[in-house]
PDB file of C-alpha atoms in Angstrom:
ATOM      1  CA  MET A 163    -130.522 -29.883  16.995  1.00  0.00           C
ATOM      2  CA  PRO A 164    -127.801 -27.795  18.918  1.00  0.00           C
ATOM      3  CA  THR A 165    -125.991 -25.080  17.578  1.00  0.00           C
ATOM      4  CA  LEU A 166    -122.643 -24.490  16.325  1.00  0.00           C
ATOM      5  CA  ASN A 167    -122.040 -20.661  17.569  1.00  0.00           C
ATOM      6  CA  ILE A 168    -119.507 -18.588  14.206  1.00  0.00           C
ATOM      7  CA  GLU A 169    -115.755 -17.040  15.808  1.00  0.00           C
ATOM      8  CA  PRO A 170    -113.862 -15.394  14.013  1.00  0.00           C
ATOM      9  CA  LEU A 171    -110.716 -16.470  12.649  1.00  0.00           C
ATOM     10  CA  THR A 172    -108.019 -15.832  15.014  1.00  0.00           C
ATOM     11  CA  GLN A 173    -104.160 -17.112  15.007  1.00  0.00           C
ATOM     12  CA  ALA A 174    -104.715 -17.671  18.629  1.00  0.00           C
ATOM     13  CA  ALA A 175    -108.005 -19.160  18.911  1.00  0.00           C
ATOM     14  CA  PHE A 176    -106.644 -21.094  15.257  1.00  0.00           C
ATOM     15  CA  ALA A 177    -103.970 -22.799  16.816  1.00  0.00           C
ATOM     16  CA  PRO A 178    -104.743 -26.101  17.674  1.00  0.00           C
ATOM     17  CA  PHE A 179    -106.372 -27.478  14.492  1.00  0.00           C
ATOM     18  CA  GLY A 180    -103.457 -25.384  12.987  1.00  0.00           C
ATOM     19  CA  GLU A 181    -102.105 -21.878  11.001  1.00  0.00           C
ATOM     20  CA  VAL A 182    -103.999 -18.789  10.040  1.00  0.00           C
ATOM     21  CA  ILE A 183    -101.877 -17.833   6.817  1.00  0.00           C
ATOM     22  CA  GLU A 184    -101.818 -13.563   6.493  1.00  0.00           C
ATOM     23  CA  PRO A 185     -99.402 -11.526   7.132  1.00  0.00           C
ATOM     24  CA  ALA A 186    -100.333 -10.931  10.506  1.00  0.00           C
ATOM     25  CA  ALA A 187    -100.223 -14.082  12.098  1.00  0.00           C
ATOM     26  CA  ALA A 188     -95.715 -13.441  10.464  1.00  0.00           C
ATOM     27  CA  LYS A 189     -93.288 -13.550  13.125  1.00  0.00           C
ATOM     28  CA  GLU A 190     -90.383 -13.340  10.921  1.00  0.00           C
ATOM     29  CA  VAL A 191     -90.906 -10.377   8.775  1.00  0.00           C
ATOM     30  CA  HIS A 192     -87.907  -9.544   6.101  1.00  0.00           C
ATOM     31  CA  SER A 193     -87.159  -7.309   3.703  1.00  0.00           C
ATOM     32  CA  ILE A 194     -85.677  -9.174   0.224  1.00  0.00           C
ATOM     33  CA  ASN A 195     -85.701  -7.655  -3.340  1.00  0.00           C
ATOM     34  CA  GLU A 196     -83.492  -5.565  -2.663  1.00  0.00           C
ATOM     35  CA  GLY A 197     -86.093  -3.867  -0.526  1.00  0.00           C
ATOM     36  CA  THR A 198     -88.797  -4.058  -3.755  1.00  0.00           C
ATOM     37  CA  ALA A 199     -90.411  -6.884  -1.700  1.00  0.00           C
ATOM     38  CA  THR A 200     -91.638  -8.308   2.022  1.00  0.00           C
ATOM     39  CA  ARG A 201     -92.014 -11.941   2.980  1.00  0.00           C
ATOM     40  CA  PHE A 202     -93.702 -12.698   5.652  1.00  0.00           C
ATOM     41  CA  ASP A 203     -92.419 -15.583   6.552  1.00  0.00           C
ATOM     42  CA  SER A 204     -93.276 -19.325   6.997  1.00  0.00           C
ATOM     43  CA  LEU A 205     -97.113 -18.469   7.907  1.00  0.00           C
ATOM     44  CA  ALA A 206     -97.621 -22.485   7.281  1.00  0.00           C
ATOM     45  CA  ARG A 207     -95.131 -25.794   7.000  1.00  0.00           C
ATOM     46  CA  VAL A 208     -96.775 -29.038   4.241  1.00  0.00           C
ATOM     47  CA  ASP A 209     -95.655 -31.883   6.215  1.00  0.00           C
ATOM     48  CA  VAL A 210     -96.049 -34.250   4.239  1.00  0.00           C
ATOM     49  CA  SER A 211     -95.738 -37.452   5.697  1.00  0.00           C
ATOM     50  CA  GLY A 212     -95.479 -41.549   4.305  1.00  0.00           C
ATOM     51  CA  ALA A 213     -92.908 -42.808   1.694  1.00  0.00           C
ATOM     52  CA  ASP A 214     -95.319 -42.114  -2.134  1.00  0.00           C
ATOM     53  CA  GLY A 215     -95.945 -38.839  -0.701  1.00  0.00           C
ATOM     54  CA  TYR A 216     -95.287 -35.267  -1.441  1.00  0.00           C
ATOM     55  CA  PRO A 217     -96.258 -32.258  -1.916  1.00  0.00           C
ATOM     56  CA  VAL A 218     -98.267 -30.851  -5.158  1.00  0.00           C
ATOM     57  CA  ILE A 219    -100.380 -27.456  -5.348  1.00  0.00           C
ATOM     58  CA  SER A 220    -103.813 -27.527  -6.552  1.00  0.00           C
ATOM     59  CA  LEU A 221    -106.351 -25.201  -7.239  1.00  0.00           C
ATOM     60  CA  PHE A 222    -109.911 -26.151  -5.769  1.00  0.00           C
ATOM     61  CA  ARG A 223    -113.570 -24.399  -7.033  1.00  0.00           C
ATOM     62  CA  ALA A 224    -116.310 -24.201  -4.494  1.00  0.00           C
ATOM     63  CA  GLN A 225    -120.202 -24.085  -4.383  1.00  0.00           C
ATOM     64  CA  PRO A 226    -121.515 -21.681  -2.190  1.00  0.00           C
ATOM     65  CA  ARG A 227    -123.374 -23.194   0.614  1.00  0.00           C
ATOM     66  CA  ARG A 228    -126.752 -21.714   2.790  1.00  0.00           C
ATOM     67  CA  LEU A 229    -126.692 -20.609   5.462  1.00  0.00           C
ATOM     68  CA  PRO A 230    -128.457 -22.458   7.327  1.00  0.00           C
ATOM     69  CA  PHE A 231    -126.346 -25.780   7.129  1.00  0.00           C
ATOM     70  CA  THR A 232    -126.350 -28.868   8.983  1.00  0.00           C
ATOM     71  CA  VAL A 233    -122.744 -30.357   9.669  1.00  0.00           C
ATOM     72  CA  THR A 234    -122.715 -33.888   9.646  1.00  0.00           C
ATOM     73  CA  MET A 235    -119.878 -35.697   8.802  1.00  0.00           C
ATOM     74  CA  LEU A 236    -116.110 -34.955   8.944  1.00  0.00           C
ATOM     75  CA  GLU A 237    -112.470 -35.757   7.686  1.00  0.00           C
ATOM     76  CA  ARG A 238    -108.929 -35.823   8.420  1.00  0.00           C
ATOM     77  CA  HIS A 239    -105.885 -36.196   6.096  1.00  0.00           C
ATOM     78  CA  PRO A 240    -103.275 -39.131   8.101  1.00  0.00           C
ATOM     79  CA  LEU A 241    -100.897 -38.683   5.967  1.00  0.00           C
ATOM     80  CA  GLY A 242    -100.982 -34.736   5.677  1.00  0.00           C
ATOM     81  CA  SER A 243    -101.297 -30.889   6.086  1.00  0.00           C
ATOM     82  CA  GLN A 244    -103.764 -28.814   3.610  1.00  0.00           C
ATOM     83  CA  ALA A 245    -104.130 -25.210   3.215  1.00  0.00           C
ATOM     84  CA  PHE A 246    -106.207 -23.334   1.560  1.00  0.00           C
ATOM     85  CA  MET A 247    -105.681 -20.022   0.394  1.00  0.00           C
ATOM     86  CA  PRO A 248    -108.997 -17.926  -0.987  1.00  0.00           C
ATOM     87  CA  LEU A 249    -108.052 -15.624  -4.693  1.00  0.00           C
ATOM     88  CA  GLY A 250    -110.704 -14.466  -4.182  1.00  0.00           C
ATOM     89  CA  GLN A 251    -113.361 -11.444  -1.453  1.00  0.00           C
ATOM     90  CA  ALA A 252    -115.737 -14.101  -0.537  1.00  0.00           C
ATOM     91  CA  PRO A 253    -115.568 -14.757   3.342  1.00  0.00           C
ATOM     92  CA  TYR A 254    -115.436 -18.346   3.596  1.00  0.00           C
ATOM     93  CA  LEU A 255    -115.842 -20.677   6.794  1.00  0.00           C
ATOM     94  CA  ILE A 256    -113.514 -23.391   8.572  1.00  0.00           C
ATOM     95  CA  VAL A 257    -115.044 -26.387  10.204  1.00  0.00           C
ATOM     96  CA  VAL A 258    -112.885 -28.246  12.766  1.00  0.00           C
ATOM     97  CA  ALA A 259    -112.622 -30.401  15.671  1.00  0.00           C
ATOM     98  CA  LEU A 260    -110.283 -31.949  18.077  1.00  0.00           C
ATOM     99  CA  ASP A 261    -111.957 -34.712  17.975  1.00  0.00           C
ATOM    100  CA  VAL A 262    -115.471 -36.673  16.338  1.00  0.00           C
ATOM    101  CA  GLU A 263    -117.441 -36.789  20.289  1.00  0.00           C
ATOM    102  CA  THR A 264    -116.581 -33.119  20.135  1.00  0.00           C
ATOM    103  CA  MET A 265    -118.401 -29.409  19.671  1.00  0.00           C
ATOM    104  CA  PRO A 266    -116.141 -28.737  16.112  1.00  0.00           C
ATOM    105  CA  HIS A 267    -116.151 -25.322  15.875  1.00  0.00           C
ATOM    106  CA  ALA A 268    -116.882 -23.025  12.969  1.00  0.00           C
ATOM    107  CA  PHE A 269    -114.912 -19.686  11.994  1.00  0.00           C
ATOM    108  CA  LEU A 270    -115.284 -17.431   9.605  1.00  0.00           C
ATOM    109  CA  ALA A 271    -112.053 -16.539   6.870  1.00  0.00           C
ATOM    110  CA  ARG A 272    -112.511 -12.850   6.547  1.00  0.00           C
ATOM    111  CA  PRO A 273    -110.657 -12.030   2.886  1.00  0.00           C
ATOM    112  CA  GLY A 274    -107.636 -12.767   2.857  1.00  0.00           C
ATOM    113  CA  GLN A 275    -107.047 -15.217   5.467  1.00  0.00           C
ATOM    114  CA  GLY A 276    -106.088 -19.077   4.380  1.00  0.00           C
ATOM    115  CA  ILE A 277    -104.954 -21.739   6.896  1.00  0.00           C
ATOM    116  CA  ASN A 278    -103.565 -24.374   6.696  1.00  0.00           C
ATOM    117  CA  PHE A 279    -104.626 -28.019   8.857  1.00  0.00           C
ATOM    118  CA  HIS A 280    -102.070 -29.265  10.575  1.00  0.00           C
ATOM    119  CA  ARG A 281    -101.682 -33.066   9.983  1.00  0.00           C
ATOM    120  CA  GLY A 282    -104.688 -35.544  10.692  1.00  0.00           C
ATOM    121  CA  THR A 283    -106.831 -32.869  11.701  1.00  0.00           C
ATOM    122  CA  TRP A 284    -110.509 -33.528  11.727  1.00  0.00           C
ATOM    123  CA  HIS A 285    -112.547 -31.340   9.333  1.00  0.00           C
ATOM    124  CA  HIS A 286    -115.881 -30.181   7.546  1.00  0.00           C
ATOM    125  CA  PRO A 287    -115.030 -29.494   3.214  1.00  0.00           C
ATOM    126  CA  LEU A 288    -115.218 -26.371   2.096  1.00  0.00           C
ATOM    127  CA  LEU A 289    -117.591 -23.875   3.038  1.00  0.00           C
ATOM    128  CA  ALA A 290    -117.988 -21.914   0.777  1.00  0.00           C
ATOM    129  CA  LEU A 291    -119.621 -19.020   0.917  1.00  0.00           C
ATOM    130  CA  GLU A 292    -121.709 -15.920  -0.985  1.00  0.00           C
ATOM    131  CA  ARG A 293    -120.045 -17.290  -4.420  1.00  0.00           C
ATOM    132  CA  GLU A 294    -117.924 -19.731  -6.115  1.00  0.00           C
ATOM    133  CA  SER A 295    -114.372 -19.340  -5.353  1.00  0.00           C
ATOM    134  CA  ASP A 296    -111.154 -20.152  -5.649  1.00  0.00           C
ATOM    135  CA  PHE A 297    -108.650 -21.091  -3.075  1.00  0.00           C
ATOM    136  CA  LEU A 298    -105.309 -22.615  -3.982  1.00  0.00           C
ATOM    137  CA  VAL A 299    -104.793 -25.819  -2.095  1.00  0.00           C
ATOM    138  CA  ILE A 300    -101.537 -26.915  -0.664  1.00  0.00           C
ATOM    139  CA  ASP A 301    -101.616 -31.106   0.353  1.00  0.00           C
ATOM    140  CA  ARG A 302    -100.414 -34.227  -0.675  1.00  0.00           C
ATOM    141  CA  ALA A 303    -100.076 -36.413  -3.504  1.00  0.00           C
ATOM    142  CA  GLY A 304     -99.041 -40.124  -3.230  1.00  0.00           C
ATOM    143  CA  GLU A 305    -100.914 -43.876  -3.825  1.00  0.00           C
ATOM    144  CA  ALA A 306    -101.687 -44.140  -0.050  1.00  0.00           C
ATOM    145  CA  SER A 307    -104.843 -43.698   1.269  1.00  0.00           C
ATOM    146  CA  ASN A 308    -105.364 -40.433   2.505  1.00  0.00           C
ATOM    147  CA  CYS A 309    -108.800 -39.899   3.604  1.00  0.00           C
ATOM    148  CA  ASP A 310    -111.087 -40.135   6.360  1.00  0.00           C
ATOM    149  CA  GLU A 311    -114.249 -39.411   6.849  1.00  0.00           C
ATOM    150  CA  ILE A 312    -116.689 -39.444  10.130  1.00  0.00           C
ATOM    151  CA  HIS A 313    -120.768 -39.499   9.956  1.00  0.00           C
ATOM    152  CA  LEU A 314    -121.026 -37.448  13.422  1.00  0.00           C
ATOM    153  CA  ARG A 315    -123.317 -38.813  15.653  1.00  0.00           C
ATOM    154  CA  GLU A 316    -125.167 -35.906  16.718  1.00  0.00           C
ATOM    155  CA  SER A 317    -125.727 -32.674  13.402  1.00  0.00           C
ATOM    156  CA  TRP A 318    -124.770 -29.065  13.956  1.00  0.00           C
ATOM    157  CA  THR A 319    -126.601 -26.563  12.635  1.00  0.00           C
ATOM    158  CA  ILE A 320    -124.830 -22.897  11.440  1.00  0.00           C
ATOM    159  CA  GLU A 321    -127.775 -20.339  11.634  1.00  0.00           C
ATOM    160  CA  ALA A 322    -126.371 -17.392   9.612  1.00  0.00           C
ATOM    161  CA  LEU A 323    -123.181 -15.166   9.884  1.00  0.00           C
TER     162      LEU A 323
ATOM    163  CA  MET B 150     -78.976  -2.305 -24.464  1.00  0.00           C
ATOM    164  CA  PRO B 151     -81.074  -5.726 -26.328  1.00  0.00           C
ATOM    165  CA  THR B 152     -85.054  -6.292 -25.291  1.00  0.00           C
ATOM    166  CA  LEU B 153     -86.896  -8.559 -24.478  1.00  0.00           C
ATOM    167  CA  ASN B 154     -89.740  -9.168 -25.929  1.00  0.00           C
ATOM    168  CA  ILE B 155     -93.005 -10.230 -23.367  1.00  0.00           C
ATOM    169  CA  GLU B 156     -94.848 -13.338 -24.258  1.00  0.00           C
ATOM    170  CA  PRO B 157     -98.241 -14.197 -23.599  1.00  0.00           C
ATOM    171  CA  LEU B 158     -97.397 -17.144 -20.475  1.00  0.00           C
ATOM    172  CA  THR B 159     -98.143 -19.482 -22.136  1.00  0.00           C
ATOM    173  CA  GLN B 160     -98.565 -24.701 -20.432  1.00  0.00           C
ATOM    174  CA  ALA B 161     -95.939 -24.847 -23.625  1.00  0.00           C
ATOM    175  CA  ALA B 162     -93.977 -21.635 -23.471  1.00  0.00           C
ATOM    176  CA  PHE B 163     -92.984 -21.929 -19.752  1.00  0.00           C
ATOM    177  CA  ALA B 164     -92.464 -25.877 -19.742  1.00  0.00           C
ATOM    178  CA  PRO B 165     -88.646 -25.367 -20.010  1.00  0.00           C
ATOM    179  CA  PHE B 166     -88.734 -23.627 -16.727  1.00  0.00           C
ATOM    180  CA  GLY B 167     -91.793 -24.482 -14.437  1.00  0.00           C
ATOM    181  CA  GLU B 168     -95.553 -24.783 -14.431  1.00  0.00           C
ATOM    182  CA  VAL B 169     -98.462 -23.022 -15.080  1.00  0.00           C
ATOM    183  CA  ILE B 170    -101.220 -22.969 -11.964  1.00  0.00           C
ATOM    184  CA  GLU B 171    -104.181 -22.077 -12.958  1.00  0.00           C
ATOM    185  CA  PRO B 172    -106.888 -24.347 -13.800  1.00  0.00           C
ATOM    186  CA  ALA B 173    -106.497 -24.425 -17.970  1.00  0.00           C
ATOM    187  CA  ALA B 174    -103.458 -26.417 -16.613  1.00  0.00           C
ATOM    188  CA  ALA B 175    -104.890 -29.694 -14.751  1.00  0.00           C
ATOM    189  CA  LYS B 176    -104.039 -32.832 -16.541  1.00  0.00           C
ATOM    190  CA  GLU B 177    -106.753 -34.322 -13.872  1.00  0.00           C
ATOM    191  CA  VAL B 178    -110.724 -32.374 -13.014  1.00  0.00           C
ATOM    192  CA  HIS B 179    -112.269 -34.185  -9.898  1.00  0.00           C
ATOM    193  CA  SER B 180    -115.189 -33.154  -8.437  1.00  0.00           C
ATOM    194  CA  ILE B 181    -115.598 -33.623  -5.156  1.00  0.00           C
ATOM    195  CA  ASN B 182    -117.547 -33.305  -1.782  1.00  0.00           C
ATOM    196  CA  GLU B 183    -120.327 -34.061  -2.567  1.00  0.00           C
ATOM    197  CA  GLY B 184    -119.878 -32.354  -5.850  1.00  0.00           C
ATOM    198  CA  THR B 185    -119.683 -28.771  -3.850  1.00  0.00           C
ATOM    199  CA  ALA B 186    -116.205 -28.601  -5.408  1.00  0.00           C
ATOM    200  CA  THR B 187    -113.996 -29.004  -8.224  1.00  0.00           C
ATOM    201  CA  ARG B 188    -110.626 -30.346  -8.359  1.00  0.00           C
ATOM    202  CA  PHE B 189    -107.535 -29.181 -10.811  1.00  0.00           C
ATOM    203  CA  ASP B 190    -105.622 -31.386  -9.430  1.00  0.00           C
ATOM    204  CA  SER B 191    -101.492 -31.651  -8.705  1.00  0.00           C
ATOM    205  CA  LEU B 192    -101.191 -28.417 -11.231  1.00  0.00           C
ATOM    206  CA  ALA B 193     -97.696 -28.347  -9.616  1.00  0.00           C
ATOM    207  CA  ARG B 194     -95.273 -29.955  -7.774  1.00  0.00           C
ATOM    208  CA  VAL B 195     -93.584 -29.114  -4.406  1.00  0.00           C
ATOM    209  CA  ASP B 196     -89.477 -29.915  -4.996  1.00  0.00           C
ATOM    210  CA  VAL B 197     -87.787 -29.562  -1.910  1.00  0.00           C
ATOM    211  CA  SER B 198     -84.104 -31.626  -1.172  1.00  0.00           C
ATOM    212  CA  GLY B 199     -81.372 -31.281   1.252  1.00  0.00           C
ATOM    213  CA  ALA B 200     -81.981 -33.599   4.818  1.00  0.00           C
ATOM    214  CA  ASP B 201     -82.666 -30.182   6.787  1.00  0.00           C
ATOM    215  CA  GLY B 202     -84.741 -28.688   4.142  1.00  0.00           C
ATOM    216  CA  TYR B 203     -89.184 -28.560   4.124  1.00  0.00           C
ATOM    217  CA  PRO B 204     -91.579 -26.792   2.470  1.00  0.00           C
ATOM    218  CA  VAL B 205     -93.114 -23.722   3.856  1.00  0.00           C
ATOM    219  CA  ILE B 206     -96.194 -20.991   2.633  1.00  0.00           C
ATOM    220  CA  SER B 207     -95.672 -17.886   3.261  1.00  0.00           C
ATOM    221  CA  LEU B 208     -96.582 -14.298   1.878  1.00  0.00           C
ATOM    222  CA  PHE B 209     -94.777 -11.699  -0.423  1.00  0.00           C
ATOM    223  CA  ARG B 210     -95.875  -8.028  -0.964  1.00  0.00           C
ATOM    224  CA  ALA B 211     -94.103  -6.427  -4.226  1.00  0.00           C
ATOM    225  CA  GLN B 212     -93.926  -3.270  -5.032  1.00  0.00           C
ATOM    226  CA  PRO B 213     -94.583  -2.381  -8.375  1.00  0.00           C
ATOM    227  CA  ARG B 214     -92.185  -2.143 -10.763  1.00  0.00           C
ATOM    228  CA  ARG B 215     -92.011   0.454 -13.849  1.00  0.00           C
ATOM    229  CA  LEU B 216     -91.049  -0.210 -17.244  1.00  0.00           C
ATOM    230  CA  PRO B 217     -88.692   0.356 -19.372  1.00  0.00           C
ATOM    231  CA  PHE B 218     -86.244  -2.528 -16.729  1.00  0.00           C
ATOM    232  CA  THR B 219     -83.631  -3.549 -16.793  1.00  0.00           C
ATOM    233  CA  VAL B 220     -82.158  -6.517 -15.644  1.00  0.00           C
ATOM    234  CA  THR B 221     -78.919  -7.284 -14.554  1.00  0.00           C
ATOM    235  CA  MET B 222     -79.557  -9.858 -12.306  1.00  0.00           C
ATOM    236  CA  LEU B 223     -80.399 -13.277 -11.967  1.00  0.00           C
ATOM    237  CA  GLU B 224     -80.754 -15.644  -9.383  1.00  0.00           C
ATOM    238  CA  ARG B 225     -81.469 -19.559  -9.367  1.00  0.00           C
ATOM    239  CA  HIS B 226     -81.965 -21.789  -5.649  1.00  0.00           C
ATOM    240  CA  PRO B 227     -81.292 -25.158  -6.782  1.00  0.00           C
ATOM    241  CA  LEU B 228     -82.391 -26.641  -3.720  1.00  0.00           C
ATOM    242  CA  GLY B 229     -86.154 -26.315  -4.105  1.00  0.00           C
ATOM    243  CA  SER B 230     -89.510 -25.215  -6.411  1.00  0.00           C
ATOM    244  CA  GLN B 231     -90.621 -21.958  -5.576  1.00  0.00           C
ATOM    245  CA  ALA B 232     -93.553 -20.901  -6.702  1.00  0.00           C
ATOM    246  CA  PHE B 233     -95.407 -17.359  -6.808  1.00  0.00           C
ATOM    247  CA  MET B 234     -99.863 -17.491  -6.442  1.00  0.00           C
ATOM    248  CA  PRO B 235    -101.234 -13.863  -7.424  1.00  0.00           C
ATOM    249  CA  LEU B 236    -103.862 -13.125  -4.720  1.00  0.00           C
ATOM    250  CA  GLY B 237    -104.918  -9.664  -6.722  1.00  0.00           C
ATOM    251  CA  GLN B 238    -105.895  -9.135  -9.999  1.00  0.00           C
ATOM    252  CA  ALA B 239    -102.409  -7.037 -11.544  1.00  0.00           C
ATOM    253  CA  PRO B 240    -100.601  -8.615 -13.755  1.00  0.00           C
ATOM    254  CA  TYR B 241     -97.072  -9.325 -13.501  1.00  0.00           C
ATOM    255  CA  LEU B 242     -94.121 -10.351 -15.361  1.00  0.00           C
ATOM    256  CA  ILE B 243     -91.943 -13.059 -14.925  1.00  0.00           C
ATOM    257  CA  VAL B 244     -88.561 -13.434 -16.384  1.00  0.00           C
ATOM    258  CA  VAL B 245     -86.999 -16.921 -17.044  1.00  0.00           C
ATOM    259  CA  ALA B 246     -83.048 -18.058 -18.684  1.00  0.00           C
ATOM    260  CA  LEU B 247     -82.131 -21.378 -19.048  1.00  0.00           C
ATOM    261  CA  ASP B 248     -78.289 -20.501 -18.583  1.00  0.00           C
ATOM    262  CA  VAL B 249     -76.936 -17.667 -18.095  1.00  0.00           C
ATOM    263  CA  GLU B 250     -75.155 -17.355 -20.780  1.00  0.00           C
ATOM    264  CA  THR B 251     -78.746 -17.046 -23.026  1.00  0.00           C
ATOM    265  CA  MET B 252     -81.082 -14.936 -23.327  1.00  0.00           C
ATOM    266  CA  PRO B 253     -83.766 -14.729 -21.341  1.00  0.00           C
ATOM    267  CA  HIS B 254     -87.953 -15.298 -21.899  1.00  0.00           C
ATOM    268  CA  ALA B 255     -89.787 -12.270 -20.201  1.00  0.00           C
ATOM    269  CA  PHE B 256     -93.974 -13.798 -19.876  1.00  0.00           C
ATOM    270  CA  LEU B 257     -96.423 -11.542 -18.476  1.00  0.00           C
ATOM    271  CA  ALA B 258     -99.141 -13.442 -16.766  1.00  0.00           C
ATOM    272  CA  ARG B 259    -101.936 -12.256 -17.032  1.00  0.00           C
ATOM    273  CA  PRO B 260    -104.789 -12.665 -13.328  1.00  0.00           C
ATOM    274  CA  GLY B 261    -105.518 -15.735 -11.656  1.00  0.00           C
ATOM    275  CA  GLN B 262    -101.769 -17.156 -13.175  1.00  0.00           C
ATOM    276  CA  GLY B 263     -99.412 -18.445 -10.963  1.00  0.00           C
ATOM    277  CA  ILE B 264     -96.418 -20.213 -11.517  1.00  0.00           C
ATOM    278  CA  ASN B 265     -93.937 -23.066  -9.837  1.00  0.00           C
ATOM    279  CA  PHE B 266     -90.357 -22.285 -11.294  1.00  0.00           C
ATOM    280  CA  HIS B 267     -88.442 -25.861 -11.139  1.00  0.00           C
ATOM    281  CA  ARG B 268     -85.540 -26.466  -8.460  1.00  0.00           C
ATOM    282  CA  GLY B 269     -82.863 -24.609 -10.068  1.00  0.00           C
ATOM    283  CA  THR B 270     -84.582 -22.773 -12.676  1.00  0.00           C
ATOM    284  CA  TRP B 271     -82.355 -18.398 -12.980  1.00  0.00           C
ATOM    285  CA  HIS B 272     -85.133 -16.303 -12.747  1.00  0.00           C
ATOM    286  CA  HIS B 273     -85.703 -12.365 -11.887  1.00  0.00           C
ATOM    287  CA  PRO B 274     -87.180 -11.720  -8.653  1.00  0.00           C
ATOM    288  CA  LEU B 275     -90.392 -11.137  -8.899  1.00  0.00           C
ATOM    289  CA  LEU B 276     -91.665  -8.402 -10.977  1.00  0.00           C
ATOM    290  CA  ALA B 277     -94.896  -6.715  -9.606  1.00  0.00           C
ATOM    291  CA  LEU B 278     -97.003  -3.919 -11.379  1.00  0.00           C
ATOM    292  CA  GLU B 279     -99.396  -1.770 -11.294  1.00  0.00           C
ATOM    293  CA  ARG B 280     -99.661  -1.507  -7.788  1.00  0.00           C
ATOM    294  CA  GLU B 281     -98.811  -3.526  -4.567  1.00  0.00           C
ATOM    295  CA  SER B 282     -99.227  -7.439  -5.135  1.00  0.00           C
ATOM    296  CA  ASP B 283     -99.333  -9.711  -2.573  1.00  0.00           C
ATOM    297  CA  PHE B 284     -98.456 -13.525  -3.738  1.00  0.00           C
ATOM    298  CA  LEU B 285     -98.529 -16.120  -1.707  1.00  0.00           C
ATOM    299  CA  VAL B 286     -95.639 -18.526  -1.830  1.00  0.00           C
ATOM    300  CA  ILE B 287     -94.252 -22.296  -1.778  1.00  0.00           C
ATOM    301  CA  ASP B 288     -91.066 -22.837  -1.092  1.00  0.00           C
ATOM    302  CA  ARG B 289     -87.901 -24.378   1.075  1.00  0.00           C
ATOM    303  CA  ALA B 290     -87.240 -23.029   4.759  1.00  0.00           C
ATOM    304  CA  GLY B 291     -83.813 -24.890   5.809  1.00  0.00           C
ATOM    305  CA  GLU B 292     -80.662 -24.169   7.123  1.00  0.00           C
ATOM    306  CA  ALA B 293     -78.914 -24.662   3.927  1.00  0.00           C
ATOM    307  CA  SER B 294     -77.610 -21.764   1.741  1.00  0.00           C
ATOM    308  CA  ASN B 295     -80.137 -22.637  -1.086  1.00  0.00           C
ATOM    309  CA  CYS B 296     -79.882 -18.967  -3.308  1.00  0.00           C
ATOM    310  CA  ASP B 297     -76.964 -18.771  -5.874  1.00  0.00           C
ATOM    311  CA  GLU B 298     -76.727 -15.156  -7.699  1.00  0.00           C
ATOM    312  CA  ILE B 299     -75.378 -13.728 -10.732  1.00  0.00           C
ATOM    313  CA  HIS B 300     -74.904 -10.826 -11.907  1.00  0.00           C
ATOM    314  CA  LEU B 301     -75.173 -11.076 -16.701  1.00  0.00           C
ATOM    315  CA  ARG B 302     -72.423 -10.060 -18.808  1.00  0.00           C
ATOM    316  CA  GLU B 303     -75.309  -8.190 -20.649  1.00  0.00           C
ATOM    317  CA  SER B 304     -77.974  -6.200 -19.706  1.00  0.00           C
ATOM    318  CA  TRP B 305     -81.898  -6.523 -21.208  1.00  0.00           C
ATOM    319  CA  THR B 306     -84.419  -4.158 -21.006  1.00  0.00           C
ATOM    320  CA  ILE B 307     -87.949  -4.932 -21.166  1.00  0.00           C
ATOM    321  CA  GLU B 308     -89.589  -1.265 -23.010  1.00  0.00           C
ATOM    322  CA  ALA B 309     -93.841  -2.084 -22.945  1.00  0.00           C
ATOM    323  CA  LEU B 310     -96.592  -3.938 -21.944  1.00  0.00           C
TER     324      LEU B 310
END
């Protein structure tokens, strides 16, 4: 079975798939609240479409996965972006693909790094590591179906960190 | 100078001002990702209005305030909700008011508790405690002015935790 190499999560490498949410990724940094706080502004845009859709904030509590892990499926949300911000200090894996025929990418997020999948980006469901991990999630609510799921023709293994 | 008593942050007490973002506040809890994660769903709604507005995700890095602290002003965002989720383990204070003539409320958020101010809610800028604290912030971007600020006729002191 082919393997996926793990890449470090950087803004440049992740750009085709979405945004990295971390202070270093800010294009605009403002001093606010009379100098008592810094705003790392607009790190990600919440992109919700469809007449009945609206953005919501949820929490995900994810059980850790063990490596080696085999990627056999991907999903995408055609009607909205989806952001994940870790609330703890454990690393996690992000598996994304430009399309379902090409090799996915596996990125390792360091503590403090969140991500926002662009609307329609193929990705694997959350892959927490090491321990039960909470994430703040910003995505779309609404009646319309917003999840396509595909079983990949070829499976991919992530061997180890 | 009159003092504000500090109240614990609970969903019921905070309801007139917005939502508390924590697992216990979830009306719907779903098992997702083949049982490997739990979704505490739609804890807060991102409410953005105005033709040119859209929701964004930013990071705030706040310097800690010391008590006693005097509340002399409040602000509100007439065009959008504003959510704060702490990324660290320090507590923080939330000062809100139904209007600018009545006594504000001061709530103490425990670690793991985020909040979402309803659109137009009068509140004090972020009051981090103990140490420099990062927050994920979900609010509105756009050209239109979205911050009213008022100097209160009466000041209020928060004495101690």
